[in-house]
Tab-separated table of C-alpha atoms in Angstrom:
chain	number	residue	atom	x	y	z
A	1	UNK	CA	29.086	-11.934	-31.091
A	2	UNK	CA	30.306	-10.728	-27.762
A	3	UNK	CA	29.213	-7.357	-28.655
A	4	UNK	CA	25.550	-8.171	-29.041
A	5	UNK	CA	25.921	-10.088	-25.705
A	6	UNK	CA	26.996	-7.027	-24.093
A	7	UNK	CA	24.360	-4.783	-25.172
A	8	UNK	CA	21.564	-7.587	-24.845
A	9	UNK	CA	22.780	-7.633	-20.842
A	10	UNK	CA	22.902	-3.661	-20.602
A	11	UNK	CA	19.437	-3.614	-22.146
A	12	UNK	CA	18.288	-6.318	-19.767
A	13	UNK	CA	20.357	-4.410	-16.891
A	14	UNK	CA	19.052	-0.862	-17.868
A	15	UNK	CA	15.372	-2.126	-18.125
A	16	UNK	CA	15.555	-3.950	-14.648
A	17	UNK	CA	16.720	-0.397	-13.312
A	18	UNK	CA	13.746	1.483	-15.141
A	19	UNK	CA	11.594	-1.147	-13.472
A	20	UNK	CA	12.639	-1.186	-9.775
A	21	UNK	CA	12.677	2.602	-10.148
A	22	UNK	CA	9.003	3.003	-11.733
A	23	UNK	CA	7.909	0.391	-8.847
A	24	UNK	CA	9.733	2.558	-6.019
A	25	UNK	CA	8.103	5.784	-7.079
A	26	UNK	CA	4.670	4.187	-6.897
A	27	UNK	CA	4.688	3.134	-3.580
A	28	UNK	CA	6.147	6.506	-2.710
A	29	UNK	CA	3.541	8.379	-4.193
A	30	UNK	CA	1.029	6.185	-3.282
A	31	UNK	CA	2.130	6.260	0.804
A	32	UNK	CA	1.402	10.565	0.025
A	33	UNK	CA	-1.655	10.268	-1.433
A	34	UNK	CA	-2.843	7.914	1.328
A	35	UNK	CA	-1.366	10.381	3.479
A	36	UNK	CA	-3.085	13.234	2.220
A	37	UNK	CA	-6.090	11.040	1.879
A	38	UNK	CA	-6.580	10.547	5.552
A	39	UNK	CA	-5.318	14.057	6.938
A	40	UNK	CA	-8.134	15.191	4.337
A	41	UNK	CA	-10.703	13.122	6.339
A	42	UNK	CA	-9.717	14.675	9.589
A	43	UNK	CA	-7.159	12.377	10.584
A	44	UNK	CA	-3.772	13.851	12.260
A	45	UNK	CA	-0.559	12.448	11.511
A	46	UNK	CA	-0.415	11.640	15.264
A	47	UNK	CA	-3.696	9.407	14.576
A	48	UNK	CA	-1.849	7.311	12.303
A	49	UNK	CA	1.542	4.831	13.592
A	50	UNK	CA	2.156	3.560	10.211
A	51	UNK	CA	1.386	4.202	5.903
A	52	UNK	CA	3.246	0.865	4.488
A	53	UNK	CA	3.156	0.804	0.525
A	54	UNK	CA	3.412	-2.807	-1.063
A	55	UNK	CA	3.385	-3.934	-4.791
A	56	UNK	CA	1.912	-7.418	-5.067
A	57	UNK	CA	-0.976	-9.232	-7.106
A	58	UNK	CA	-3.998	-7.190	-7.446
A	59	UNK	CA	-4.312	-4.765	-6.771
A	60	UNK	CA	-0.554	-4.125	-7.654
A	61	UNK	CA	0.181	-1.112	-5.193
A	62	UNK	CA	-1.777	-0.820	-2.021
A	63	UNK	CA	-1.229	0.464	1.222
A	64	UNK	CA	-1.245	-0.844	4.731
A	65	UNK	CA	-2.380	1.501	7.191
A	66	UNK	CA	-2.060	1.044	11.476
A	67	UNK	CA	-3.863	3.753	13.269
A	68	UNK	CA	-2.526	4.516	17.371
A	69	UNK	CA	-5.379	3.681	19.396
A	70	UNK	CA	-6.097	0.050	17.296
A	71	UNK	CA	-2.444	-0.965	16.540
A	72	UNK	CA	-3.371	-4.379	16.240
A	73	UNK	CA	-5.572	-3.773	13.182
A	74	UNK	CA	-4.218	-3.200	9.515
A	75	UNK	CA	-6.658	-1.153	7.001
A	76	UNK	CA	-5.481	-1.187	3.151
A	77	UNK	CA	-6.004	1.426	0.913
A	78	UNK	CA	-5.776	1.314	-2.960
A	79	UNK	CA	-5.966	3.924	-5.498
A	80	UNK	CA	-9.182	3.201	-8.222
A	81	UNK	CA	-10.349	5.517	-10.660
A	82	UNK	CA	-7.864	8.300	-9.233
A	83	UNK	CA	-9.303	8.609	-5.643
A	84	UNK	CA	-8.029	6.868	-3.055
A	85	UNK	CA	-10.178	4.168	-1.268
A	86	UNK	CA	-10.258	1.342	1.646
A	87	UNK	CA	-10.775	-1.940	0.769
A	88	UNK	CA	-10.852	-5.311	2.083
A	89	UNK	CA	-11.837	-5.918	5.696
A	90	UNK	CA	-8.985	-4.917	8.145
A	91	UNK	CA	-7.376	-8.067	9.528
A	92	UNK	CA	-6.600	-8.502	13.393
A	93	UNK	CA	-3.312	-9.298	14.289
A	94	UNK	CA	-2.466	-9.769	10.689
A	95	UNK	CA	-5.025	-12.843	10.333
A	96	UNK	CA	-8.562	-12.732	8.697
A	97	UNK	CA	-8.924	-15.362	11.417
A	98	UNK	CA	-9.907	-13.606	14.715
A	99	UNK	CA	-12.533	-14.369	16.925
A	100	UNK	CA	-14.618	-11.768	17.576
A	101	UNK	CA	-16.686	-11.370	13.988
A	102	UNK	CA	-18.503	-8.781	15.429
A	103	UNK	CA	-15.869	-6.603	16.091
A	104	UNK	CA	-16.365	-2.645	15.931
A	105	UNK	CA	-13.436	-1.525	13.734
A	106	UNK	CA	-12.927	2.065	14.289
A	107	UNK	CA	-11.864	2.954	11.127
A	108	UNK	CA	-13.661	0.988	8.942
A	109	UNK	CA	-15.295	3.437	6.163
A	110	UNK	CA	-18.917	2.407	5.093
């Protein structure tokens, strides 16, 4: 009885491992296609002050991106159909909620 225990809790182990591992090497190759992505587009790295990868709801890996001159806006990025794409609208300040609806994002892609 012990015995099965032990390999039930190494599969369990082992799996969770496979798992974190498969998760982590998402979000890294998703930050370097992003990355690629925008230097494609005629971005510099220079342009760009952060590429954050996340794995959440849907769409389960997407990445935040902060560009220098508008820090205070976030633009996600998600990879559909095997190109990478921006989605959502950025949010201000982290918040959907800002005031000016008419602002002019400047990276917001049509």
């Amino acid at each position: 009885m012990k015995k099965y225990l032990l390999i039930t809790l190494c599969i369990v182990i082992l799996v969770s491992l496979l798992l974190i591992l498969f998760v982590n090497l998402e979000k890294k190759q998703l930050k370097t296609e992003v990355n690629d992505y925008l230097l494609q587009t005629g971005y510099k790295n220079s342009d760009i002050t952060s590429i954050k990868t996340f794995f959440g709801r849907m769409p389960y890996f997407s990445a935040r991106v902060v560009f220098k001159d508008e820090e205070n806006v976030e633009y996600f990025y998600v990879k559909d159909s095997g190109e990478i794409k921006q989605f959502s609208t950025p949010l201000v300040n982290g918040s959907r909620n800002y005031s000016d609806k008419d602002q002019d994002f400047k990276h917001l892609e049509q």
